[in-house]
Structure formats: structure tokens, C-alpha cells
XYZ file of C-alpha atoms in Angstrom:
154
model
C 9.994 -52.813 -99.021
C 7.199 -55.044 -97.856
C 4.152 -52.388 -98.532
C 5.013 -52.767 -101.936
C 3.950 -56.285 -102.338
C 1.438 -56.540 -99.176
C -1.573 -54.424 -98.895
C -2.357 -53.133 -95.727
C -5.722 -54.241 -94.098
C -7.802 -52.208 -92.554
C -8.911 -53.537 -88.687
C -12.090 -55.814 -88.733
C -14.866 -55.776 -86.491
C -13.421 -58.579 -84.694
C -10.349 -57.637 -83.835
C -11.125 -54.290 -82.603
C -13.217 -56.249 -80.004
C -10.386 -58.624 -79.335
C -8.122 -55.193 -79.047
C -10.709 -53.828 -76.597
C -11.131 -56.887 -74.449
C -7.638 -57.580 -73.941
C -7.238 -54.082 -72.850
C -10.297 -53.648 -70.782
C -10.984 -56.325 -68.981
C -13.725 -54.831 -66.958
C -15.763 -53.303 -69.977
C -18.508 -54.824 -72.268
C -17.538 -55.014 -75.600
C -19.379 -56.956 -78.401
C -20.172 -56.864 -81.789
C -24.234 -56.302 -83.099
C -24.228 -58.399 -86.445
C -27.738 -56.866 -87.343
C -26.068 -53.441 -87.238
C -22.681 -54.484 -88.313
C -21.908 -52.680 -85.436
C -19.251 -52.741 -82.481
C -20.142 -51.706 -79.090
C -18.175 -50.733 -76.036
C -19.278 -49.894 -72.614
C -17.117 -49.707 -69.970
C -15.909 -46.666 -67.107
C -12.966 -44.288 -67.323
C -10.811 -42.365 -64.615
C -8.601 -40.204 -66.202
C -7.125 -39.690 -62.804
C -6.391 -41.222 -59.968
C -8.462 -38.090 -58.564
C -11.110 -37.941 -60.610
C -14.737 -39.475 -60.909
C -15.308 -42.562 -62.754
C -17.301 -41.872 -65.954
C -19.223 -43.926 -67.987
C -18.615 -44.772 -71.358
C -20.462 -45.913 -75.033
C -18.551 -46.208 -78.251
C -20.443 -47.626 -81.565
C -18.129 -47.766 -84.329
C -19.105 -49.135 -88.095
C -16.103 -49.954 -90.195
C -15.826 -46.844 -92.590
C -17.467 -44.931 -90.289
C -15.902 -42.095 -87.789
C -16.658 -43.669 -83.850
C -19.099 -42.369 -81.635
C -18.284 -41.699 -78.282
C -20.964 -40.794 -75.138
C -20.178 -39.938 -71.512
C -23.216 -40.595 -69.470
C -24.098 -40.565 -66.074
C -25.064 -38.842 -63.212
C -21.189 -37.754 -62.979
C -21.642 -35.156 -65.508
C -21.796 -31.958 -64.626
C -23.068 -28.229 -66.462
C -24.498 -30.240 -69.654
C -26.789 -27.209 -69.652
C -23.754 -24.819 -70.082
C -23.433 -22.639 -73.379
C -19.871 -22.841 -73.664
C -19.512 -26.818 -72.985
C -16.697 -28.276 -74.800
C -15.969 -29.787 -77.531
C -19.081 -31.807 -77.924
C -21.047 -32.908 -81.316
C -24.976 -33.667 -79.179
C -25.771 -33.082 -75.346
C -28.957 -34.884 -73.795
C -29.387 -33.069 -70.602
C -32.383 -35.005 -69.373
C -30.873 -38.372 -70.374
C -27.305 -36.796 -68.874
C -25.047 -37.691 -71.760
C -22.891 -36.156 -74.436
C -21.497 -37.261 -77.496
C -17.722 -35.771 -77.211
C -15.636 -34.656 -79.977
C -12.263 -36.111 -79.662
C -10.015 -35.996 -82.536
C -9.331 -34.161 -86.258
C -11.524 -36.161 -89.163
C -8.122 -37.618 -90.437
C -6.513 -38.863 -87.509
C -8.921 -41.355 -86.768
C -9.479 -44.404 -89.665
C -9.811 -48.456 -90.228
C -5.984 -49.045 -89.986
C -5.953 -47.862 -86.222
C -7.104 -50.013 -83.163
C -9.878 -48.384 -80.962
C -7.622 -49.220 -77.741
C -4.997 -47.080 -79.085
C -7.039 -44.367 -79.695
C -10.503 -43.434 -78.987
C -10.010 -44.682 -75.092
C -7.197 -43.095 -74.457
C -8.341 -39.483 -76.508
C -11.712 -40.256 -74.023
C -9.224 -39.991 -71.065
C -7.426 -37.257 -72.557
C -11.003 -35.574 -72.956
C -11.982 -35.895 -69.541
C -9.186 -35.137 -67.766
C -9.493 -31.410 -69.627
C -13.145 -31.660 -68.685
C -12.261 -31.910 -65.408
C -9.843 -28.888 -65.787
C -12.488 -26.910 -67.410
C -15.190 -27.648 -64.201
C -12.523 -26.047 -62.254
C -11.619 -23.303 -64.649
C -14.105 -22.394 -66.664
C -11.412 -22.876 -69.640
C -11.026 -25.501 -72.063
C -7.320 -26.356 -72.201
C -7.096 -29.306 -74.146
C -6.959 -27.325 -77.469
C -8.548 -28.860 -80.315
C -10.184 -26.820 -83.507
C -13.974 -27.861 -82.386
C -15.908 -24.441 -83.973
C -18.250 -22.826 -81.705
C -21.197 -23.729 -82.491
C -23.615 -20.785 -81.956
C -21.215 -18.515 -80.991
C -20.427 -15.297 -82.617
C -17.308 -14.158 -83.242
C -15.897 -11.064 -82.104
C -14.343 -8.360 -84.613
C -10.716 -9.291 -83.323
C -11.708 -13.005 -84.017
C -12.465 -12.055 -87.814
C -9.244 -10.494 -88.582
């Protein structure tokens, strides 16, 4: 009954950082007025196994996020077939990752509840693919570059 009267509003700037810093304690996270931009920099282990990776989100308000893992952690940024991925730098060792479905991400959802914890999600089936050689996490990413096969075209 209330959405008919109240508008929703989308997050601000603001408190996506507060959202961020509350949740990660141990990350950077501030707010470039200049750019109107948020940044977050902080490391992930998406296991208790697993490397630490590094982390850089910019997000603009009506804009989609843009995520990098960078580091000397990575590993086969040279591959053909890495995953789900929109840009690799191999000499600067970083990749912007492709994490979510243009709709599922927009202004009425924190960062904290999403984007870190689809980052997590992302390298924990990174990890599963340097082991495999298999992306399991899913995901309708197209392959760039690739061709497809004649069964693929049916």
C-alpha cells in the first residue's frame, strides 16, 4: 500500500559508500566528486582456501559497475577461453569481470549486496576453472571470438 504514495529512491553515492564501509572494514572506499564517481578497493577470499585477490569497483549512478581483479594472483590472463570477462590487461595483470545479467544489477540495489558478493561468487568459479579447465558458474557471457560449432547453431 505504501509504494503507492512513496516513490522509491534510487541509492545515492553516499550511501553506497556508507553500505560498503560498514561492510568492509578493511577496504578503501570513497567517493571522486570531480568524476561523480564511487570507488572501492579492497581484497577478496572467496574461500577459506583460496588466494586473496585484489579488487577495484567504479560505479556512476545510472551507470552498470565496473569491476577489476588485479594482481600478481591472477593466473592464464593470456588464455583464449578465459571467462566471463568484458577487458584483460595482461601486462598490467588485471581483468574487468563480467558478473551479472544487464537487469539484475540497478540504482535501487546496494553494492554490498551485490557486486561483492557476485565478485566472490566469480572467483570462487575462477578458481574451479584453474583446476578444471571448465567454467561452472554458468552465466550467458557470449564467446567472444569464438565460433560456433554446427551443433551449437541448431
Amino acid at each position: 500500500m505504501a509504494n503507492k504514495f512513496f516513490k522509491k529512491s534510487p541509492f545515492s553515492l553516499l550511501q553506497q559508500k556508507v553500505a560498503l564501509c560498514s561492510a568492509y572494514k578493511d577496504a578503501k572506499c570513497g567517493i571522486d566528486k570531480k568524476k561523480k564517481q564511487l570507488f572501492w578497493s579492497g581484497r577478496i577470499k572467496p574461500t577459506a582456501f583460496s588466494k586473496e585477490y585484489n579488487i577495484l569497483i567504479l560505479y556512476k549512478l545510472w551507470e552498470s559497475p565496473k569491476v577489476w581483479v588485479y594482481g600478481d594472483e591472477l593466473e592464464k590472463l593470456d588464455a583464449e577461453d578465459f571467462p566471463h570477462k568484458f577487458d584483460i590487461d595482461v601486462d598490467a595483470k588485471m581483468v574487468r569481470i563480467c558478473l551479472y545479467r544487464y537487469s539484475e544489477f540497478n540504482v535501487y540495489k546496494l553494492l554490498a549486496d551485490t557486486i561483492i558478493p557476485w565478485t566472490v561468487e566469480w572467483l570462487y568459479f575462477y578458481e574451479l576453472w584453474l583446476a578444471t579447465g571448465e567454467w561452472l558458474g554458468g552465466g550467458e557471457h557470449p564467446d567472444l571470438g569464438k565460433e560456433k560449432t554446427d551443433e551449437e547453431k541448431k
